[in-house]
Amino acid sequence: MKILVCITHVPDTTSKISFSGDALNKDGLQFIIGPYDDYALARAIELKEQHGGTVTVLNVGTAETDQIIRKALAIGADDAVRIDAEPTGSFFVAKQIAEYAKDKGFDLILMGRESIDFNGGLVHGMVGELLGLPVVTPVMRMDVDGGKAKMEKEIDGGKQQVEAELPLVAGCQEPIAEWKIPSMRGIMSARSKPLEVIPPVGVDTKVAFSAFEEPAPRKGCTFVDAGNEKELVDLLRNEAKVI
Amino acid sequence: MAVIAFLEIEGGELKKSSQEVAAYASALAKQVGEEGVGVVAEDVSSVPSFGLSKVVKVSSCTDAKACAEALAKIAEEQSASLVVLPHSTFAESVSAILSIKLEASAVTNVIGFPETAGSFVVKKGIYSGKAFTKVTLNGAKKVLTLKKNSFGVGEAGADLTVEANGATGSADSRITVTGEEKAQGDILLPEADLVVSAGRGLKGPENWGMVEDLAKVLGAATACSKPVSDADWRPHHEHVGQTGVKISPNLYIAIGISGSIQHLAGVSSSKTIVVINTDPEAPFFKAADYGIIGDAFEVVPRLVEALK
Ligand SMILES: Cc1cc2nc3c(=O)[nH]c(=O)nc-3n(C[C@H](O)[C@H](O)[C@H](O)COP(=O)(O)OP(=O)(O)OC[C@H]3O[C@@H](n4cnc5c(N)ncnc54)[C@H](O)[C@@H]3O)c2cc1C
């Protein structure tokens, strides 16, 4: 089985986000594989262990992302591709992935349900539509049996079990697998695994991001003494007017 | 020319998030001198207009692909340049496919009204609620999903009879649904205006009775932190935060939750936040509007009484 896992390069979830002008202030930020993508990668490696085959990781990004690509190789991917471009929007990224994947015969194209930087959640759907493949998202369990994937996905207010023919595209989320930590051996072998860097295809991005801002601070916390819950109810009714 | 609003129905009524989409699309249509047209997929004979001039029903809209196809046909038929959808799990999938079909600019989780003078610019949250950005949509056609509780619903307006429309799409025959479990009778978390949530401070699933009592007197949905759903104390779909459901209710009550940055990422855009925690140093108090420092096992039952 040939599996492609698309990963994003995002600030660690504990990061404080700030901007210098119109750019993210990267000083002191640690970058990680997007947590949802990390679930997809972990499941891909488990599926490879069960069924054989290969796991290729793909990232659309500049050279700064090599560090997380090496981490994905250390976790157990066999090879990697970096499409050498700033990921400037969902459509741009989807188009790069689709162009790369169209003639490679992947059985599964997995990625996280959304990136945690721009929170778009569109790329898997777009890739599926561009390649004419079925898309299932957000997937919480996935098993492969013959030419089919059996999956459980989240729906509004519940979950649904679905079966789909391979090849397919899936957006993944927990609890599809547990995040994997690279082993020492994995880290050593990752250094010699192939990482191919290829140029992007020209795409009209269709969107432009600008004018970043941080949320307004809250007005501060009004404390109510324990035992005085009636006062809280009164504040919620008459001051906040939310109940 | 028209602005299309994709509307979801639950229990025969427009979902709250779809009421907002209807109000948003019709306000936008008015601003640019076009018609606001609602599209529903479920069987419903009439819906409140929220300013839309008509609502049509498409048939066989059983999955995201079918729905995107039907919407693309209607967008073409109405020469619509803009389609607005709610930000539900389903509509998000529809929007991705639809944007490719229409060759449109697509932005999800939009907050508030766009700037339409010159370029079309919307605001959206990024870095899971830690920042905002403005996005310019350069395409002639545009697809937006609207974040819940970011615009308001305004006046419901008179009921509109839903008109049948021939547009259909075909479901993806390669995907078969083999089962489905839906929370019955509960208030759906992503749609809820009021949410009561609890964390590891509650010590075990057997202590959720008081959380449910509080949710019941308020008419609120229940939620939880990630360790709670990881330990199977509560179902996975109740988990809010960075890797869970992102919500923006009017009221979020956090009980025995420390307020980690990953938890806050999913709830920080709630209008009002109440925190109940024994630890005065719990980080959540910094993000709260109201706080009670105290033992949940005493505070919550008293709060339930005070609300009765
Ligand atoms: C990549 C990543 C993604 C993550 N995503 C999420 C996410 O989406 N959502 C999420 O929630 N977490 C997420 N986490 C986990 C997060 O970091 C925290 O570990 C988690 O939110 C803590 O949950 P908690 O507040 O319930 O538990 P704790 O941090 O253990 O806090 C329990 C709180 O209960 C209080 N308490 C104890 N007893 C009582 C009592 N009797 N009455 C009142 N208060 C009491 C304590 O003072 C404490 O503040 C993520 C972590 C990572 C690394």
Coordinates of C-alpha atoms and ligand atoms in Angstrom, one line a residue:
Chain A
M1 CA 0.0 0.0 0.0
K2 CA 1.3 3.5 -0.9
I3 CA 0.4 6.2 1.6
L4 CA 1.0 9.9 1.2
V5 CA 0.8 12.0 4.4
C6 CA 0.7 15.8 4.0
I7 CA 2.1 17.6 7.0
T8 CA 2.0 21.3 8.1
H9 CA 4.8 23.2 9.9
V10 CA 3.2 25.1 12.7
P11 CA 4.1 26.8 16.0
D12 CA 4.0 24.5 19.0
T13 CA 0.5 24.6 20.6
T14 CA 1.8 26.4 23.8
S15 CA 3.3 29.3 21.7
K16 CA 2.4 32.9 22.3
I17 CA 1.5 34.3 18.9
S18 CA 2.6 37.9 18.1
F19 CA 3.4 39.8 14.9
S20 CA 6.0 42.2 13.7
G21 CA 4.3 44.2 11.1
D22 CA 2.6 41.7 8.7
A23 CA 4.7 38.7 9.6
L24 CA 4.5 36.2 12.4
N25 CA 7.2 36.9 15.0
K26 CA 9.1 33.6 14.9
D27 CA 11.6 34.5 17.7
G28 CA 11.6 31.8 20.3
L29 CA 8.8 29.8 18.6
Q30 CA 9.3 26.1 18.3
F31 CA 7.8 24.5 15.2
I32 CA 6.1 21.2 15.2
I33 CA 4.3 18.8 12.8
G34 CA 0.6 20.0 12.9
P35 CA -1.0 17.9 15.7
Y36 CA -3.8 16.6 13.5
D37 CA -1.2 15.7 10.8
D38 CA 0.8 13.9 13.4
Y39 CA -2.2 11.7 14.1
A40 CA -2.5 11.0 10.3
L41 CA 1.2 10.1 10.2
A42 CA 1.0 7.8 13.2
R43 CA -1.9 5.9 11.6
A44 CA -0.2 5.7 8.3
I45 CA 2.8 4.1 9.9
E46 CA 0.6 1.6 11.7
L47 CA -1.2 0.7 8.5
K48 CA 2.1 0.2 6.8
E49 CA 3.2 -2.1 9.6
Q50 CA 0.0 -4.1 9.1
H51 CA -0.2 -4.2 5.4
G52 CA 3.3 -3.4 4.0
G53 CA 4.0 -0.7 1.6
T54 CA 5.5 2.8 1.9
V55 CA 4.7 6.1 3.7
T56 CA 5.8 9.3 1.9
V57 CA 5.5 12.6 3.7
L58 CA 4.9 15.8 1.8
N59 CA 5.1 19.4 3.0
V60 CA 4.6 22.6 1.0
G61 CA 7.1 24.9 2.6
T62 CA 10.4 26.6 2.5
A63 CA 13.7 25.1 3.7
E64 CA 12.9 26.0 7.4
T65 CA 10.4 23.1 7.4
D66 CA 13.1 20.4 6.8
Q67 CA 13.5 19.9 10.6
I68 CA 9.9 18.7 10.9
I69 CA 10.2 16.6 7.8
R70 CA 13.2 14.9 9.3
K71 CA 11.2 14.3 12.4
A72 CA 8.4 12.6 10.3
L73 CA 11.1 10.4 8.7
A74 CA 12.5 9.6 12.2
I75 CA 8.9 8.6 13.3
G76 CA 8.9 6.1 10.4
A77 CA 8.1 7.6 7.0
D78 CA 10.2 6.1 4.2
D79 CA 10.8 9.2 2.1
A80 CA 9.8 12.8 1.8
V81 CA 9.0 15.5 -0.6
R82 CA 9.1 19.2 0.0
I83 CA 7.4 21.5 -2.5
D84 CA 9.5 24.5 -2.2
A85 CA 7.1 27.4 -1.7
E86 CA 5.5 29.5 1.0
P87 CA 2.1 27.9 1.6
T88 CA 0.0 30.9 0.9
G89 CA -3.5 29.6 1.1
S90 CA -5.7 26.4 1.1
F91 CA -6.1 26.3 -2.7
F92 CA -2.4 26.9 -3.4
V93 CA -1.4 24.0 -1.1
A94 CA -4.2 21.7 -2.4
K95 CA -3.1 22.3 -6.0
Q96 CA 0.5 21.5 -5.2
I97 CA -0.4 18.3 -3.5
A98 CA -2.8 17.3 -6.3
E99 CA -0.2 18.0 -9.0
Y100 CA 2.4 15.9 -7.1
A101 CA 0.1 13.0 -6.3
K102 CA -1.9 12.7 -9.6
D103 CA 0.3 10.1 -11.3
K104 CA 2.0 8.4 -8.3
G105 CA -0.7 5.8 -7.5
F106 CA -1.2 6.5 -3.8
D107 CA -3.8 4.3 -2.2
L108 CA -4.3 6.8 0.7
I109 CA -3.7 10.5 0.9
L110 CA -3.9 11.4 4.6
M111 CA -3.6 14.7 6.4
G112 CA -4.9 16.5 9.5
R113 CA -8.5 17.7 9.6
E114 CA -7.1 21.3 9.7
S115 CA -3.8 23.1 10.1
I116 CA -3.5 24.9 13.5
D117 CA -2.1 28.1 12.0
F118 CA -4.7 29.2 9.5
N119 CA -7.3 26.7 10.6
G120 CA -8.7 26.4 7.1
G121 CA -9.8 22.8 7.0
L122 CA -10.2 22.9 3.3
V123 CA -7.2 21.2 1.8
H124 CA -8.3 17.6 2.0
G125 CA -11.7 18.4 0.3
M126 CA -10.0 20.4 -2.4
V127 CA -7.3 17.7 -3.1
G128 CA -10.1 15.1 -3.4
E129 CA -12.1 17.2 -5.8
L130 CA -9.0 18.1 -7.9
L131 CA -8.0 14.4 -8.2
G132 CA -11.6 13.1 -8.5
L133 CA -11.1 10.9 -5.4
P134 CA -13.6 10.3 -2.5
V135 CA -12.9 12.4 0.6
V136 CA -13.8 11.4 4.2
T137 CA -13.3 13.8 7.0
P138 CA -12.8 14.2 10.0
V139 CA -11.8 10.5 10.4
M140 CA -11.4 9.1 13.9
R141 CA -10.7 5.5 13.1
M142 CA -9.4 3.8 9.9
D143 CA -8.7 0.2 9.0
V144 CA -7.9 -1.1 5.6
D145 CA -9.3 -4.4 4.4
G146 CA -8.7 -5.5 0.8
G147 CA -9.4 -2.5 -1.5
K148 CA -11.5 -0.7 1.1
A149 CA -11.0 1.5 4.1
K150 CA -13.4 1.1 7.0
M151 CA -13.7 4.4 8.9
E152 CA -15.4 6.2 11.7
K153 CA -15.9 9.9 11.2
E154 CA -17.3 12.7 13.2
I155 CA -20.6 14.3 12.1
D156 CA -22.3 17.2 13.8
G157 CA -23.3 15.9 17.2
G158 CA -22.2 12.3 16.7
K159 CA -20.3 9.8 14.6
Q160 CA -20.8 7.8 11.5
Q161 CA -19.2 4.6 10.2
V162 CA -18.4 4.5 6.5
E163 CA -16.6 2.3 4.0
A164 CA -14.9 3.7 1.0
E165 CA -13.0 2.3 -1.9
L166 CA -9.3 3.1 -2.2
P167 CA -7.8 5.4 -3.4
L168 CA -9.2 8.1 -1.1
V169 CA -8.3 11.3 0.7
A170 CA -8.9 11.6 4.4
G171 CA -8.7 14.4 7.0
C172 CA -7.7 12.8 10.3
Q173 CA -8.2 13.6 14.0
E174 CA -7.8 11.8 17.3
P175 CA -8.3 9.1 18.3
I176 CA -7.2 7.6 15.0
A177 CA -3.8 6.8 16.5
E178 CA -1.5 7.9 19.3
W179 CA 1.2 10.3 18.5
K180 CA 4.5 8.6 17.9
I181 CA 7.8 9.7 19.4
P182 CA 10.9 9.0 17.2
S183 CA 13.3 6.4 18.6
M184 CA 17.1 6.9 18.6
R185 CA 17.3 4.4 15.7
G186 CA 14.6 6.3 13.9
I187 CA 16.5 9.6 14.3
M188 CA 19.7 8.0 13.0
S189 CA 18.1 6.4 10.0
A190 CA 16.1 9.6 9.1
R191 CA 19.4 11.3 8.1
S192 CA 19.9 9.0 5.2
K193 CA 16.3 8.8 4.0
P194 CA 15.5 10.6 0.8
L195 CA 14.1 14.2 0.9
E196 CA 13.3 15.4 -2.5
V197 CA 12.8 19.2 -3.0
I198 CA 10.7 20.1 -6.0
P199 CA 9.6 23.5 -7.4
P200 CA 5.9 24.5 -7.1
V201 CA 3.5 24.7 -9.9
G202 CA 2.2 28.2 -10.7
V203 CA -1.2 28.8 -9.1
D204 CA -3.5 31.7 -8.7
T205 CA -3.8 31.7 -4.9
K206 CA -7.3 33.4 -4.9
V207 CA -6.8 34.7 -1.3
A208 CA -4.4 37.1 0.4
F209 CA -3.8 37.4 4.1
S210 CA -2.9 40.7 5.7
A211 CA -3.4 42.8 8.8
F212 CA -2.7 40.4 11.6
E213 CA -4.0 41.3 15.1
E214 CA -4.1 39.8 18.5
P215 CA -7.4 39.4 20.3
A216 CA -8.5 42.2 22.7
P217 CA -7.7 41.3 26.3
R218 CA -10.7 40.4 28.5
K219 CA -11.8 43.0 31.0
G220 CA -10.5 40.9 33.9
C221 CA -12.1 38.5 36.2
T222 CA -14.7 39.5 38.7
F223 CA -14.5 37.1 41.7
V224 CA -17.6 35.9 43.6
D225 CA -17.1 34.3 47.0
A226 CA -17.8 30.6 47.2
G227 CA -21.2 30.3 49.1
N228 CA -22.4 33.4 47.3
E229 CA -23.5 31.6 44.1
K230 CA -26.7 33.7 44.0
E231 CA -24.6 36.8 43.3
L232 CA -23.0 35.0 40.3
V233 CA -26.5 34.2 38.9
D234 CA -27.4 37.8 39.4
L235 CA -24.3 39.0 37.5
L236 CA -24.9 36.5 34.6
R237 CA -28.6 37.7 34.4
N238 CA -28.2 41.4 34.8
E239 CA -24.6 42.4 33.9
A240 CA -23.5 39.9 31.3
K241 CA -27.1 39.2 30.2
V242 CA -26.3 35.7 29.0
I243 CA -29.0 33.8 30.9
Chain B
M1 CA -27.4 38.3 -9.3
A2 CA -27.7 36.7 -5.9
V3 CA -26.0 35.8 -2.7
I4 CA -26.7 32.2 -1.8
A5 CA -27.1 31.0 1.8
F6 CA -26.8 27.3 2.5
L7 CA -29.2 26.5 5.4
E8 CA -29.2 23.5 7.7
I9 CA -32.3 22.2 9.3
E10 CA -32.5 20.3 12.6
G11 CA -35.8 18.9 13.9
G12 CA -37.8 20.8 11.3
E13 CA -36.3 24.2 12.2
L14 CA -33.4 26.3 10.9
K15 CA -30.4 25.7 13.1
K16 CA -29.2 28.8 14.9
S17 CA -26.0 28.9 12.9
S18 CA -28.1 28.8 9.7
Q19 CA -30.3 31.6 10.9
E20 CA -27.1 33.6 11.2
V21 CA -26.1 32.6 7.7
A22 CA -29.5 33.7 6.4
A23 CA -29.2 37.1 8.1
Y24 CA -25.6 37.5 6.9
A25 CA -26.3 36.6 3.3
S26 CA -29.4 38.9 3.1
A27 CA -27.6 41.8 4.7
L28 CA -24.8 41.3 2.2
A29 CA -27.1 40.9 -0.7
K30 CA -28.8 44.2 0.3
Q31 CA -25.5 46.0 0.5
V32 CA -24.5 45.0 -3.0
G33 CA -28.0 45.3 -4.5
E34 CA -28.6 41.6 -5.1
E35 CA -31.1 39.0 -4.0
G36 CA -30.5 36.8 -1.0
V37 CA -31.5 33.2 -1.9
G38 CA -31.6 30.4 0.7
V39 CA -30.9 26.8 -0.1
V40 CA -32.1 23.9 2.0
A41 CA -31.5 20.2 1.6
E42 CA -34.0 18.8 4.1
D43 CA -37.8 18.5 3.7
V44 CA -39.3 21.6 5.2
S45 CA -42.3 23.5 4.0
S46 CA -41.5 27.0 5.2
V47 CA -38.7 28.8 7.0
P48 CA -38.4 32.3 8.5
S49 CA -36.9 34.6 5.9
F50 CA -34.3 36.5 7.9
G51 CA -34.4 39.0 5.0
L52 CA -33.9 36.4 2.2
S53 CA -36.1 36.9 -0.8
K54 CA -36.7 33.2 -1.4
V55 CA -35.7 29.8 -0.2
V56 CA -35.3 26.8 -2.6
K57 CA -35.0 23.1 -1.8
V58 CA -32.6 20.9 -3.6
S59 CA -33.1 17.1 -3.6
S60 CA -30.7 14.2 -3.1
C61 CA -28.2 16.3 -1.1
T62 CA -27.1 13.3 0.9
D63 CA -23.4 13.9 1.1
A64 CA -20.9 16.7 0.8
K65 CA -20.2 15.9 -2.9
A66 CA -23.9 15.9 -3.9
C67 CA -24.6 19.0 -1.9
A68 CA -21.7 20.9 -3.5
E69 CA -22.9 19.8 -7.0
A70 CA -26.4 21.0 -6.3
L71 CA -25.2 24.3 -4.8
A72 CA -22.9 24.9 -7.8
K73 CA -25.8 24.4 -10.1
I74 CA -28.0 26.9 -8.2
A75 CA -25.1 29.4 -8.0
E76 CA -24.8 29.2 -11.7
E77 CA -28.6 29.4 -12.3
Q78 CA -28.8 32.5 -10.1
S79 CA -25.5 34.0 -11.4
A80 CA -24.4 34.2 -7.7
S81 CA -20.9 35.4 -7.0
L82 CA -21.1 34.5 -3.3
V83 CA -22.2 31.4 -1.3
V84 CA -22.3 31.6 2.5
L85 CA -22.4 28.4 4.6
P86 CA -22.5 27.8 8.3
H87 CA -19.3 26.5 9.8
S88 CA -20.6 23.0 10.6
T89 CA -18.5 19.8 10.1
F90 CA -20.7 19.0 7.1
A91 CA -20.8 22.4 5.5
E92 CA -17.1 22.8 5.8
S93 CA -16.7 19.7 3.6
V94 CA -19.2 21.1 1.2
S95 CA -17.4 24.4 1.0
A96 CA -14.1 22.8 0.0
I97 CA -15.6 20.9 -2.9
L98 CA -17.9 23.7 -4.0
S99 CA -14.9 26.2 -4.1
I100 CA -13.1 23.9 -6.6
K101 CA -16.3 23.5 -8.7
L102 CA -16.9 27.3 -8.9
E103 CA -13.2 28.1 -9.1
A104 CA -13.9 30.4 -6.2
S105 CA -11.9 31.9 -3.4
A106 CA -12.8 30.1 -0.2
V107 CA -12.4 31.2 3.4
T108 CA -13.7 29.3 6.5
N109 CA -14.7 30.5 9.9
V110 CA -15.3 34.1 8.9
I111 CA -16.1 36.5 11.7
G112 CA -18.5 39.4 11.1
F113 CA -19.4 41.4 8.0
P114 CA -17.0 41.8 5.1
E115 CA -15.6 45.1 3.7
T116 CA -16.9 45.3 0.2
A117 CA -15.7 48.7 -0.9
G118 CA -13.0 48.0 -3.6
S119 CA -11.8 44.5 -2.6
F120 CA -13.8 41.9 -0.7
V121 CA -12.1 41.5 2.7
V122 CA -13.2 39.3 5.6
K123 CA -11.8 38.8 9.1
K124 CA -11.1 35.3 10.5
G125 CA -9.5 33.8 13.6
I126 CA -6.1 32.1 13.1
Y127 CA -3.7 30.2 15.3
S128 CA -6.7 28.6 17.0
G129 CA -8.1 31.8 18.4
K130 CA -4.8 33.4 19.3
A131 CA -4.9 36.0 16.6
F132 CA -7.0 37.4 13.7
T133 CA -6.2 38.2 10.1
K134 CA -7.9 39.9 7.3
V135 CA -8.3 37.9 4.1
T136 CA -8.8 39.4 0.7
L137 CA -10.8 37.2 -1.7
N138 CA -9.5 37.9 -5.2
G139 CA -11.7 35.4 -7.1
A140 CA -14.8 36.6 -9.0
K141 CA -16.7 33.9 -7.0
K142 CA -16.5 33.4 -3.3
V143 CA -17.3 30.8 -0.8
L144 CA -17.5 31.6 2.9
T145 CA -18.3 29.6 6.1
L146 CA -19.5 31.8 8.9
K147 CA -18.3 31.2 12.5
K148 CA -21.2 30.7 14.9
N149 CA -22.2 33.7 17.1
S150 CA -20.1 36.1 15.1
F151 CA -22.8 38.1 13.4
G152 CA -26.2 37.7 15.2
V153 CA -29.5 36.6 13.7
G154 CA -31.5 39.9 13.8
E155 CA -35.2 39.8 12.9
A156 CA -36.7 36.4 11.9
G157 CA -39.0 38.1 9.4
A158 CA -42.1 36.5 7.8
D159 CA -42.2 32.8 6.9
L160 CA -41.2 31.9 3.3
T161 CA -42.6 28.9 1.5
V162 CA -39.8 26.7 0.4
E163 CA -39.8 26.4 -3.4
A164 CA -38.8 23.1 -5.1
N165 CA -35.8 23.4 -7.3
G166 CA -34.7 20.8 -9.9
A167 CA -31.0 21.1 -9.0
T168 CA -29.6 17.8 -7.8
G169 CA -26.2 16.3 -7.1
S170 CA -25.1 12.7 -7.0
A171 CA -23.7 11.3 -3.8
D172 CA -20.3 9.7 -4.0
S173 CA -21.1 6.0 -4.8
R174 CA -17.6 5.0 -3.6
I175 CA -18.5 5.8 0.0
T176 CA -21.1 3.7 1.9
V177 CA -22.5 4.7 5.2
T178 CA -22.7 1.6 7.4
G179 CA -23.8 3.1 10.7
E180 CA -24.5 6.3 12.6
E181 CA -24.7 7.3 16.3
K182 CA -26.1 10.7 17.1
A183 CA -26.6 12.2 20.6
Q184 CA -30.4 12.1 21.1
G185 CA -32.4 14.9 22.4
D186 CA -29.4 16.8 23.7
I187 CA -28.4 20.3 22.7
L188 CA -25.7 20.0 20.1
L189 CA -22.5 21.4 21.4
P190 CA -21.4 23.4 18.3
E191 CA -24.9 25.0 18.2
A192 CA -25.3 25.7 21.9
D193 CA -25.6 29.3 23.2
L194 CA -24.7 28.1 26.8
V195 CA -22.1 25.4 27.6
V196 CA -21.2 23.8 30.9
S197 CA -17.8 22.1 30.8
A198 CA -15.8 20.1 33.2
G199 CA -12.3 18.7 33.5
R200 CA -10.0 16.5 35.4
G201 CA -10.8 18.3 38.6
L202 CA -14.0 16.3 38.8
K203 CA -12.0 13.2 39.5
G204 CA -14.2 10.6 37.8
P205 CA -17.1 10.0 35.4
E206 CA -19.4 9.2 38.4
N207 CA -19.3 12.9 39.4
W208 CA -20.8 14.3 36.2
G209 CA -24.3 14.2 37.6
M210 CA -24.0 17.8 39.0
V211 CA -22.6 19.0 35.7
E212 CA -25.6 17.6 33.9
D213 CA -27.9 19.1 36.5
L214 CA -26.3 22.5 35.9
A215 CA -26.6 22.1 32.1
K216 CA -30.2 21.1 32.5
V217 CA -31.3 24.1 34.6
L218 CA -29.6 26.4 32.1
G219 CA -30.6 24.6 29.0
A220 CA -27.0 24.2 28.2
A221 CA -24.9 21.7 26.3
T222 CA -22.1 19.8 28.1
A223 CA -18.4 19.8 27.2
C224 CA -15.2 18.6 28.7
S225 CA -11.4 18.9 28.5
K226 CA -9.2 16.5 26.5
P227 CA -7.9 14.3 29.4
V228 CA -11.6 13.6 30.3
S229 CA -12.5 12.3 26.8
D230 CA -9.1 10.5 26.5
A231 CA -10.0 8.6 29.7
D232 CA -13.5 7.9 28.3
W233 CA -15.2 9.7 31.1
R234 CA -17.1 11.6 28.5
P235 CA -17.7 11.0 24.7
H236 CA -15.1 12.3 22.3
H237 CA -17.5 14.8 20.6
E238 CA -17.7 16.7 23.9
H239 CA -14.0 17.5 23.9
V240 CA -13.3 21.2 23.3
G241 CA -10.0 22.8 22.6
Q242 CA -7.1 23.0 20.2
T243 CA -7.6 19.4 19.0
G244 CA -11.4 19.2 19.8
V245 CA -14.5 21.2 19.0
K246 CA -14.1 24.9 18.8
I247 CA -17.0 26.8 20.2
S248 CA -18.1 30.4 20.7
P249 CA -21.2 30.3 22.9
N250 CA -22.6 33.3 24.9
L251 CA -21.7 31.5 28.1
Y252 CA -19.0 29.0 28.9
I253 CA -18.8 27.6 32.5
A254 CA -15.5 25.8 33.2
I255 CA -15.5 23.5 36.2
G256 CA -12.3 21.9 37.4
I257 CA -10.4 22.8 34.2
S258 CA -7.0 24.4 34.6
G259 CA -7.2 26.5 31.5
S260 CA -4.2 25.2 29.5
I261 CA -3.4 27.2 26.4
Q262 CA -4.6 24.2 24.3
H263 CA -8.0 24.2 26.1
L264 CA -8.4 27.9 25.7
A265 CA -7.8 27.7 22.0
G266 CA -11.2 26.1 21.6
V267 CA -13.2 28.3 23.9
S268 CA -11.6 31.7 24.1
S269 CA -14.0 33.3 21.7
S270 CA -16.9 32.6 24.1
K271 CA -18.7 35.8 25.0
T272 CA -18.7 35.3 28.7
I273 CA -16.5 32.8 30.6
V274 CA -17.1 31.6 34.2
V275 CA -14.4 29.6 36.0
I276 CA -14.9 27.4 39.1
N277 CA -11.6 26.1 40.5
T278 CA -10.1 25.3 43.9
D279 CA -6.7 26.8 42.8
P280 CA -6.6 30.6 42.8
E281 CA -3.5 30.4 40.6
A282 CA -5.3 28.3 37.9
P283 CA -4.5 30.0 34.5
F284 CA -8.1 29.9 33.5
F285 CA -9.0 32.8 35.8
K286 CA -6.8 35.1 33.6
A287 CA -9.2 34.3 30.7
A288 CA -12.4 34.5 32.7
D289 CA -15.0 37.1 33.2
Y290 CA -16.4 35.7 36.4
G291 CA -14.7 33.3 38.8
I292 CA -15.4 31.4 42.0
I293 CA -12.4 30.0 43.9
G294 CA -13.8 26.9 45.5
D295 CA -14.5 23.2 45.5
A296 CA -16.7 22.3 42.6
F297 CA -18.4 19.6 44.7
E298 CA -19.9 22.3 46.9
V299 CA -20.1 25.3 44.4
V300 CA -21.9 23.5 41.6
P301 CA -24.8 22.1 43.6
R302 CA -25.3 25.5 45.2
L303 CA -25.2 27.2 41.8
V304 CA -27.9 24.7 40.5
E305 CA -30.1 25.6 43.5
A306 CA -29.5 29.4 42.9
L307 CA -30.6 29.0 39.3
K308 CA -33.8 27.0 40.1
Ligands
LIG1 C1 -0.9 19.2 21.1 C2 -1.8 19.3 22.2 C3 -3.2 19.5 22.0 C4 -4.0 19.5 23.1 N1 -5.4 19.7 22.8 C5 -6.2 19.9 23.9 C6 -7.6 20.2 23.7 O1 -8.1 20.3 22.5 N2 -8.4 20.4 24.7 C7 -8.0 20.3 26.0 O2 -8.8 20.4 27.0 N3 -6.7 19.9 26.3 C8 -5.8 19.8 25.2 N4 -4.5 19.4 25.5 C9 -4.1 19.1 26.9 C10 -3.8 20.3 27.7 O3 -2.5 20.7 27.6 C11 -4.1 20.0 29.2 O4 -3.4 18.9 29.7 C12 -5.6 19.8 29.5 O5 -6.4 20.8 29.0 C13 -5.8 19.7 31.0 O6 -7.2 19.3 31.3 P1 -7.9 19.7 32.7 O7 -7.9 21.2 32.8 O8 -9.2 19.0 32.7 O9 -6.9 19.0 33.8 P2 -5.9 19.6 34.7 O10 -4.9 20.5 34.0 O11 -5.4 18.5 35.5 O12 -6.7 20.6 35.6 C14 -7.6 20.2 36.6 C15 -8.0 21.5 37.3 O13 -9.1 21.1 38.3 C16 -8.9 21.9 39.4 N5 -9.5 21.1 40.5 C17 -9.1 20.0 41.1 N6 -10.1 19.6 42.0 C18 -11.1 20.5 42.0 C19 -12.3 20.7 42.7 N7 -12.7 19.8 43.6 N8 -13.1 21.7 42.4 C20 -12.7 22.6 41.4 N9 -11.5 22.5 40.7 C21 -10.7 21.5 41.0 C22 -7.4 22.0 39.6 O14 -7.0 23.1 40.4 C23 -6.9 22.1 38.1 O15 -6.9 23.5 37.8 C24 -3.6 19.3 24.4 C25 -2.2 19.1 24.6 C26 -1.3 19.1 23.6 C27 0.1 18.9 23.9

